[in-house]
Short mmCIF file of C-alpha atoms in Angstrom, two decimals:
data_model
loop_
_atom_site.label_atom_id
_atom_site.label_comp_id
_atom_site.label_asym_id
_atom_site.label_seq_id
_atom_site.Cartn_x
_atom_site.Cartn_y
_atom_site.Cartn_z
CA UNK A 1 18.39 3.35 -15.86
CA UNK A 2 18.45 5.31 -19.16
CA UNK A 3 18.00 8.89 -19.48
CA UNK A 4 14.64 10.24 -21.04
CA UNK A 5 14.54 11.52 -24.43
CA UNK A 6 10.70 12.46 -25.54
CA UNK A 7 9.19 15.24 -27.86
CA UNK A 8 6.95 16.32 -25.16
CA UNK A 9 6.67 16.78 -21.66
CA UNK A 10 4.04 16.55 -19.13
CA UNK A 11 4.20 18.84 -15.59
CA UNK A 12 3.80 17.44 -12.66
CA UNK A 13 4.35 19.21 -9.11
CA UNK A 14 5.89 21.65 -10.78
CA UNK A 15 8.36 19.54 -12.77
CA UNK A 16 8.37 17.68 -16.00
CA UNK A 17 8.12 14.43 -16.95
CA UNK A 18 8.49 12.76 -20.25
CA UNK A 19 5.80 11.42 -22.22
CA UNK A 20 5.64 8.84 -24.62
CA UNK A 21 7.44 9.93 -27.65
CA UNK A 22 5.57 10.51 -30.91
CA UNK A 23 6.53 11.85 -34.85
CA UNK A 24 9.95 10.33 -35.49
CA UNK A 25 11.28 10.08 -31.53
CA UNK A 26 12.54 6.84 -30.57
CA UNK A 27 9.44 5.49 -28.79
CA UNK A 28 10.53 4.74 -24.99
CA UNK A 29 10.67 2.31 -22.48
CA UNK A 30 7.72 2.61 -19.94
CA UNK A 31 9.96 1.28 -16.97
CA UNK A 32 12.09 4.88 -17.70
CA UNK A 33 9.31 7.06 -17.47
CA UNK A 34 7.83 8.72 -13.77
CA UNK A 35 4.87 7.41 -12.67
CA UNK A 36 2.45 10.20 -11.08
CA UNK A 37 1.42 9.20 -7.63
CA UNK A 38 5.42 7.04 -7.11
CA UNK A 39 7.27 7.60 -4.57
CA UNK A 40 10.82 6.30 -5.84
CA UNK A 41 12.56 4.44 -3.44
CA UNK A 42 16.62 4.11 -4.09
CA UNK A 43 19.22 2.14 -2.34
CA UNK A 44 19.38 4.69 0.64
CA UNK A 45 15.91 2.83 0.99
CA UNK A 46 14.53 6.24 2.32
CA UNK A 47 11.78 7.44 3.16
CA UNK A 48 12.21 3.98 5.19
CA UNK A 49 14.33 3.24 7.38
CA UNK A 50 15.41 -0.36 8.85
CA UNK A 51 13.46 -1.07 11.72
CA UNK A 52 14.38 -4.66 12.69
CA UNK A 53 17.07 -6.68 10.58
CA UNK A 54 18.51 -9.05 12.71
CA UNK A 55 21.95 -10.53 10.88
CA UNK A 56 22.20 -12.29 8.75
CA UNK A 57 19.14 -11.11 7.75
CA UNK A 58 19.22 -8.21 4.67
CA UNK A 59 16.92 -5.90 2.87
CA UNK A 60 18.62 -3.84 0.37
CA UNK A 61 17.03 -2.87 -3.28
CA UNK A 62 17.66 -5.17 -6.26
CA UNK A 63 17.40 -6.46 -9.67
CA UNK A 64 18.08 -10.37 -8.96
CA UNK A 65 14.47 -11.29 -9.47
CA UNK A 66 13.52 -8.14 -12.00
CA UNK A 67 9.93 -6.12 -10.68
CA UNK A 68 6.21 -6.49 -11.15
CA UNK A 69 4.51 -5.39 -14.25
CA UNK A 70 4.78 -1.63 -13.67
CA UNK A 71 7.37 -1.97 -11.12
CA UNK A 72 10.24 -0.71 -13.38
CA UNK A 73 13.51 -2.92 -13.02
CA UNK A 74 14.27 -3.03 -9.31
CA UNK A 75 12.44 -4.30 -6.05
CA UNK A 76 13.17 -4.54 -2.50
CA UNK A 77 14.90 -7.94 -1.84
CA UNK A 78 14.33 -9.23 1.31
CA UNK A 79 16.84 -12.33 2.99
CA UNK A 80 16.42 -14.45 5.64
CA UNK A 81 19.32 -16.94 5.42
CA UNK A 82 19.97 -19.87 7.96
CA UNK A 83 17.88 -22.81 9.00
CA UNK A 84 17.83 -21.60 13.05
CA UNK A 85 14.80 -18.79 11.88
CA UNK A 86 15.77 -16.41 14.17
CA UNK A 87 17.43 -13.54 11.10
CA UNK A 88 14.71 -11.05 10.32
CA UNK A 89 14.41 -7.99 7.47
CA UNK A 90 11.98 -5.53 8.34
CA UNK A 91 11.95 -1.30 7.04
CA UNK A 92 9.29 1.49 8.28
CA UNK A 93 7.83 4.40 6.83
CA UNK A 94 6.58 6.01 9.60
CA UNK A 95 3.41 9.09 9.36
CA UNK A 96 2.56 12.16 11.16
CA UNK A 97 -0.47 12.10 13.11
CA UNK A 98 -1.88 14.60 10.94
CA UNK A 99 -1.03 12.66 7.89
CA UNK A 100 -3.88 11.04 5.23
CA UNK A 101 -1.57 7.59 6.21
CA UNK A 102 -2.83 7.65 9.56
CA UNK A 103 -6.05 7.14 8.57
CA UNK A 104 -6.54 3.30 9.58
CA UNK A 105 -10.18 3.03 7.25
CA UNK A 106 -8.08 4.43 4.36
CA UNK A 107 -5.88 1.44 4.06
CA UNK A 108 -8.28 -0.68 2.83
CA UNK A 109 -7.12 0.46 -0.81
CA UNK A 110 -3.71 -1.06 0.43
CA UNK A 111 -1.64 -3.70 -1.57
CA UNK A 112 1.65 -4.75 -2.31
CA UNK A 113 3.43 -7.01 -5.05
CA UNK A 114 6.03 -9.95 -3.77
CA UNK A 115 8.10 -12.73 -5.68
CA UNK A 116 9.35 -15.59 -3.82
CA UNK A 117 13.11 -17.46 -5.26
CA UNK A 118 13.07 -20.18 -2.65
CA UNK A 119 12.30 -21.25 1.06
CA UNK A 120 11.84 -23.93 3.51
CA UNK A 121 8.54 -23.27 3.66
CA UNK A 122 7.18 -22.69 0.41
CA UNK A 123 4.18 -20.54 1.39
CA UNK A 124 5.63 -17.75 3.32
CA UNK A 125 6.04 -14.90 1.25
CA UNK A 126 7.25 -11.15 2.71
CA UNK A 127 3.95 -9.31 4.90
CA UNK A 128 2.73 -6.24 4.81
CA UNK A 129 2.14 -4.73 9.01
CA UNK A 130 0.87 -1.75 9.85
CA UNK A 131 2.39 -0.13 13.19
CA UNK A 132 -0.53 1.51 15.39
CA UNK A 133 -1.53 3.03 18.46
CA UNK A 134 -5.11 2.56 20.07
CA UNK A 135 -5.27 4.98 22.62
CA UNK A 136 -3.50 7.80 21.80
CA UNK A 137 -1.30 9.78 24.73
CA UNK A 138 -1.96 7.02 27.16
CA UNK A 139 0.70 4.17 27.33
CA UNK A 140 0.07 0.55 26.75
CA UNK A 141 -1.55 1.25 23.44
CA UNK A 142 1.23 0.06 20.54
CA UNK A 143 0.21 -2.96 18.13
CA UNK A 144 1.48 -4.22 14.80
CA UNK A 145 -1.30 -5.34 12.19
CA UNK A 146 -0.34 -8.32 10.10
CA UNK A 147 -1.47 -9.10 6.47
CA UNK A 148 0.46 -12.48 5.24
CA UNK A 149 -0.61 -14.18 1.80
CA UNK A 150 -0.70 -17.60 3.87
CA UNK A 151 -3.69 -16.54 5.71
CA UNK A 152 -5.26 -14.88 2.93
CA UNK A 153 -4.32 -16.76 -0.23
CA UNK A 154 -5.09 -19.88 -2.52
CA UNK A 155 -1.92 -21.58 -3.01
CA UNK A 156 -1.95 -20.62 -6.83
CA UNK A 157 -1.41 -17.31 -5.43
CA UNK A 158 1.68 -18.48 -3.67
CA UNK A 159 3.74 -19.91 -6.55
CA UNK A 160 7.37 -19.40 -6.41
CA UNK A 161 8.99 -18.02 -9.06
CA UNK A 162 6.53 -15.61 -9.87
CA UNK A 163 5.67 -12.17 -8.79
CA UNK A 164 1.58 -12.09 -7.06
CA UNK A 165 -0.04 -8.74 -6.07
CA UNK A 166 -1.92 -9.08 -2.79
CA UNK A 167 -4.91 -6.61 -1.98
CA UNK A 168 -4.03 -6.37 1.41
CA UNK A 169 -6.35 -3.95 2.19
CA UNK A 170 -9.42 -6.00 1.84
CA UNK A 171 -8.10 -9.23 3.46
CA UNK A 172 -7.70 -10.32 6.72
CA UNK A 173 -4.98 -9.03 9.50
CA UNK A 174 -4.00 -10.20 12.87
CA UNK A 175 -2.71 -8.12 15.84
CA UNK A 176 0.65 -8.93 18.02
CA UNK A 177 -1.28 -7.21 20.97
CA UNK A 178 -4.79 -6.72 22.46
CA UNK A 179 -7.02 -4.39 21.77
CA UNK A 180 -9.86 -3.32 23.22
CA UNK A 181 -13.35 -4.51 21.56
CA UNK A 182 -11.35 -6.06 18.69
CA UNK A 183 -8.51 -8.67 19.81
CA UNK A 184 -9.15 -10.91 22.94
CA UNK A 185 -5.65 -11.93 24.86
CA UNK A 186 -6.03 -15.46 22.98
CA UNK A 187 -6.09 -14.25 20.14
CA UNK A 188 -2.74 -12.40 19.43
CA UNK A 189 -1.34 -14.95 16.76
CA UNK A 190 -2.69 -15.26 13.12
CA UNK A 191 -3.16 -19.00 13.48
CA UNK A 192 -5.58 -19.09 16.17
CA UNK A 193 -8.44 -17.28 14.88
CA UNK A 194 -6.71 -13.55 15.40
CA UNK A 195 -7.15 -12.72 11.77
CA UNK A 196 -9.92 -10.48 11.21
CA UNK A 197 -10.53 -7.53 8.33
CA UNK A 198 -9.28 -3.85 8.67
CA UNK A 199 -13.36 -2.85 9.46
CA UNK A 200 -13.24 -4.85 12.26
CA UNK A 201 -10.51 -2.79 14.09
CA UNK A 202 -11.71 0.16 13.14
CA UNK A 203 -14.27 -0.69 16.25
CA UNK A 204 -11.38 0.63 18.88
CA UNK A 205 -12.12 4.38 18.71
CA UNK A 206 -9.02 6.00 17.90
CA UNK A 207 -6.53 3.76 15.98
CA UNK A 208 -4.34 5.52 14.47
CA UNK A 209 -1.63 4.17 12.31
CA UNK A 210 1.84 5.29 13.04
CA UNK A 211 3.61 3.42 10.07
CA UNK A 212 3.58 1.20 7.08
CA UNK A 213 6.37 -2.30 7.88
CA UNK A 214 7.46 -4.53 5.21
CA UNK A 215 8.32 -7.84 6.79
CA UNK A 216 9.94 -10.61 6.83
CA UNK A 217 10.33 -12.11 9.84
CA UNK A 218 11.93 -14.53 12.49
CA UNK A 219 10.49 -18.03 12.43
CA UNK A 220 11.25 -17.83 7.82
CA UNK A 221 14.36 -19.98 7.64
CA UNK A 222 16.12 -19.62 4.17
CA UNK A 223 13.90 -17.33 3.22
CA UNK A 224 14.90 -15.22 -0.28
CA UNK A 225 12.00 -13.08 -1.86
CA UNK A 226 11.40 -9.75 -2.98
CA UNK A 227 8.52 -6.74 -2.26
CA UNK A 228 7.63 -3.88 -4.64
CA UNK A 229 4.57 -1.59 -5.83
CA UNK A 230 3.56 -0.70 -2.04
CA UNK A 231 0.04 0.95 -2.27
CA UNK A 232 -0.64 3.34 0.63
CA UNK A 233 -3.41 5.78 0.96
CA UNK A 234 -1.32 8.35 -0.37
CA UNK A 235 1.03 6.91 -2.76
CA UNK A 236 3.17 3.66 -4.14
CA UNK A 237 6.76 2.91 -3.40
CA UNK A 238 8.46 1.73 -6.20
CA UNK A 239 12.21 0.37 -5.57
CA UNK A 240 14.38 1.41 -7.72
CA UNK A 241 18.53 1.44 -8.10
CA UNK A 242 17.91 4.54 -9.78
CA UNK A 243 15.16 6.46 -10.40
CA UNK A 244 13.13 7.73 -13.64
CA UNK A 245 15.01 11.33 -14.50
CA UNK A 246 12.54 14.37 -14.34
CA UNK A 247 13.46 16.60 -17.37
CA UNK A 248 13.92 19.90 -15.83
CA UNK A 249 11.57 23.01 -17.43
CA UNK A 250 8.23 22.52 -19.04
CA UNK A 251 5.21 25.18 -17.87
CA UNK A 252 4.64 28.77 -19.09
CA UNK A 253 8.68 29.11 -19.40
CA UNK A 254 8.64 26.48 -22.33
CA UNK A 255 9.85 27.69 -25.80
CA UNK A 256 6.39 26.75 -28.18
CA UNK A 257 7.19 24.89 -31.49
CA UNK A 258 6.72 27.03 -34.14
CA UNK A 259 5.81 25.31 -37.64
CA UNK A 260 8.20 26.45 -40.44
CA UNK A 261 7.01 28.78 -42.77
CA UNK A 262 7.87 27.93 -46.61
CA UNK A 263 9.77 30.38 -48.48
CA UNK A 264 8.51 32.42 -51.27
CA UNK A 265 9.69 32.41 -54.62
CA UNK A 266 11.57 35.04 -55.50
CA UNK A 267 10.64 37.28 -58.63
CA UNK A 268 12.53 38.48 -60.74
CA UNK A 269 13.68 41.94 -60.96
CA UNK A 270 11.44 44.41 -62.89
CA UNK A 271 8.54 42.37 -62.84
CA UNK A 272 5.59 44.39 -61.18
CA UNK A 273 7.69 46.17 -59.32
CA UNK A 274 6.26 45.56 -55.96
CA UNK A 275 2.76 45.00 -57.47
CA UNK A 276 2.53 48.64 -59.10
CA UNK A 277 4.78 50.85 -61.11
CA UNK A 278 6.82 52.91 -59.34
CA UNK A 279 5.97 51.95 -55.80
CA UNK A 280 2.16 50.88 -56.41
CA UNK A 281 1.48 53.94 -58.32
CA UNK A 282 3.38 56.19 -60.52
CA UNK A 283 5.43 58.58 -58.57
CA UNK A 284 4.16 57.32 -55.32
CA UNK A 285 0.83 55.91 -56.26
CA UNK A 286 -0.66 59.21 -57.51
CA UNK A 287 1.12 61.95 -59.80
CA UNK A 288 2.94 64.39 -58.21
CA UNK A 289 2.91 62.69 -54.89
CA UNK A 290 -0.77 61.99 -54.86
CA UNK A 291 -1.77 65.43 -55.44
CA UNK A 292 -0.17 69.00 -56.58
CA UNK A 293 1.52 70.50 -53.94
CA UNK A 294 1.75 68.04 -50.82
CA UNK A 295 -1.97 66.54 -51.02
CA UNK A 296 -3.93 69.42 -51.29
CA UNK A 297 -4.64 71.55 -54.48
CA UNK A 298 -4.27 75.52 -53.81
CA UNK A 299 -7.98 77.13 -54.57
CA UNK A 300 -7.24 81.00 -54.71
CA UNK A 301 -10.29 81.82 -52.81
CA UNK A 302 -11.69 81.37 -49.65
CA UNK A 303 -8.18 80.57 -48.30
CA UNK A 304 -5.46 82.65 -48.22
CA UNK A 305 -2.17 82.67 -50.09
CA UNK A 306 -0.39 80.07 -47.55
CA UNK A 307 -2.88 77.11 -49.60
CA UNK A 308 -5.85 77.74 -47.22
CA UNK A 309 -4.21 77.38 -44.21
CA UNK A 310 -1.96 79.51 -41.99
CA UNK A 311 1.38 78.59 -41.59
CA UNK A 312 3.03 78.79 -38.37
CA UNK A 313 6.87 80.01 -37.70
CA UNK A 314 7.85 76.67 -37.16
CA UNK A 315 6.04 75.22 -40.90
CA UNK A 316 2.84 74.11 -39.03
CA UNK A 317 4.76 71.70 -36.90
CA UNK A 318 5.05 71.90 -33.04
CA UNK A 319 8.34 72.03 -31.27
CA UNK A 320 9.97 68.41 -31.55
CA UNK A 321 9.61 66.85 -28.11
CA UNK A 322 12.89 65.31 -25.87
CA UNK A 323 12.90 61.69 -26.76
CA UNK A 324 11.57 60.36 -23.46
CA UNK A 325 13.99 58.85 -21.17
CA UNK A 326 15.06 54.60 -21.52
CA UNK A 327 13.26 52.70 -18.94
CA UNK A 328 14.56 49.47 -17.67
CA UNK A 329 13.38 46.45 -19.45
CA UNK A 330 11.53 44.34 -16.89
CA UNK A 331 12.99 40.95 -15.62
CA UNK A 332 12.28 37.91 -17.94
CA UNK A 333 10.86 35.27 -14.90
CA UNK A 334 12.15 32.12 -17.13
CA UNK A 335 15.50 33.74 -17.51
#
């Protein structure tokens, strides 16, 4: 992806990030520029990490099918060759119990983006899961949450060949286990009625959500699409094969723009002289100095003979004073 060249720059976390150019800079390409609130995902694929990719299934970042609007020029590319549907591609980002992500009633601002190139069956597109646990330290109590477009889709929505964005968070999602209050032991499938809206599990006190799972899994022979733009509570994963550069500096270290000051015309020699004869005034804008004798005209009475003032040994000057010893220049903090 192309380095960043802008005339300004915009902080963010500390860090700057190029804005849109503007005077005479080359104006720049949107997909090259950070996002605020983006996590950038890279071929390393972290912060995920593969959670279930059963050969020859593969998830791996690319450019084969391009990215969403927004989505830069990468996406996550998800393949589930073979016609026996048993090869799977599935990565985790898994949260903290402390973290916002955990938060089951905050995903319902949840969505993703997904392009499908071709498959057996042409409505099965990548899902979005959600890995929880409904009853904390006690065992027995792990689940995945299932959003698939199929369940939750028109079939305009499913088109191949084009890239969809899915509001996950306000459809419907089915569970792989029971749960108390929320998911009957018949009911463990999407296709049998399991698929019910994020409020309706937040009725089992104490889900908590232990990761975010894109999926695509067993049972989605021949299977080649693509996921990108994954909205979490806390921010969007964009994949990337390299990420927008962050131009290093900006803050209250950054050199200001100064405007340029025009030159004067120069004038020629002996013309006003500075604006006055002679240095403003003739011999030093008044006669004489200013005045006879140093400023100060010598009356011959009331004063004496020293011009009205005495005149100390020294000329009526204290003792010159030590210059004062150099002090160290403090540090310059953008140095």
């Amino acid at each position: 992806m192309a380095a960043l060249a802008a005339t300004g720059a915009l902080i963010v976390g500390g860090s700057a990030v190029a804005m849109v150019g503007s005077g005479n800079a080359d104006p720049l390409d949107l997909s090259d520029v950070p996002v605020i609130g983006t996590t950038y995902v890279e071929p390393d694929l972290a912060p995920f990490t593969t959670l279930d990719t059963r050969a020859p299934g593969t998830a791996e970042v690319s450019d084969a099918f391009g990215a969403p609007t927004g989505g830069g020029e990468a996406a996550l590319r998800l393949q589930t060759p073979g016609d026996e549907g048993k090869a799977k591609a599935s990565i985790i980002k898994r949260f903290a119990a402390t973290s916002p992500d955990s938060q089951l009633a905050a995903w319902t601002t949840s969505a993703y983006s997904a392009y499908q190139d071709s498959a057996d069956f042409p409505d099965q597109f990548p899902s979005l899961q959600l890995e929880v646990d409904f009853n904390g330290p006690a065992e027995g109590g792990f689940s995945t949450l299932t959003y698939e477009p199929v369940y939750n889709t028109t079939p305009a929505e499913r088109t191949p060949g084009e890239w969809h964005r899915y509001q996950a968070g306000t459809g419907r999602w089915c569970s792989t286990r029971e749960i108390p209050d929320v998911i009957p032991g018949d009911q463990t499938r999407c296709d049998n009625g399991g698929d019910k809206p994020l409020s309706a599990y937040l009725m089992s006190e104490g889900i908590v959500v232990t990761g975010v799972i894109i999926n695509q899994g067993s049972g989605n022979p021949d299977l080649d699409a693509a996921v990108d733009l994954v909205a979490t509570p806390t921010t969007t994963y964009d994949f990337e094969l390299t990420a927008p550069e962050v131009i290093p500096g900006g803050g209250e270290c950054e050199e200001p723009t100064l405007p340029d000051v025009p030159e004067l015309p120069e004038v020629p020699e002996g013309e006003h002289g500075g604006g006055h004869e002679d240095g403003g005034h003739e011999d030093g804008g008044h006669e004489d100095g200013g005045q006879d004798n140093g400023g100060h005209e010598q009356p011959d009475a009331g004063h004496e003979d020293d011009g009205g003032h005495e005149q100390p040994d020294n000329g009526g000057h204290e003792e010159p004073q030590p210059d004062p010893e150099p002090q160290p220049e403090p540090e310059d903090p953008c140095k």
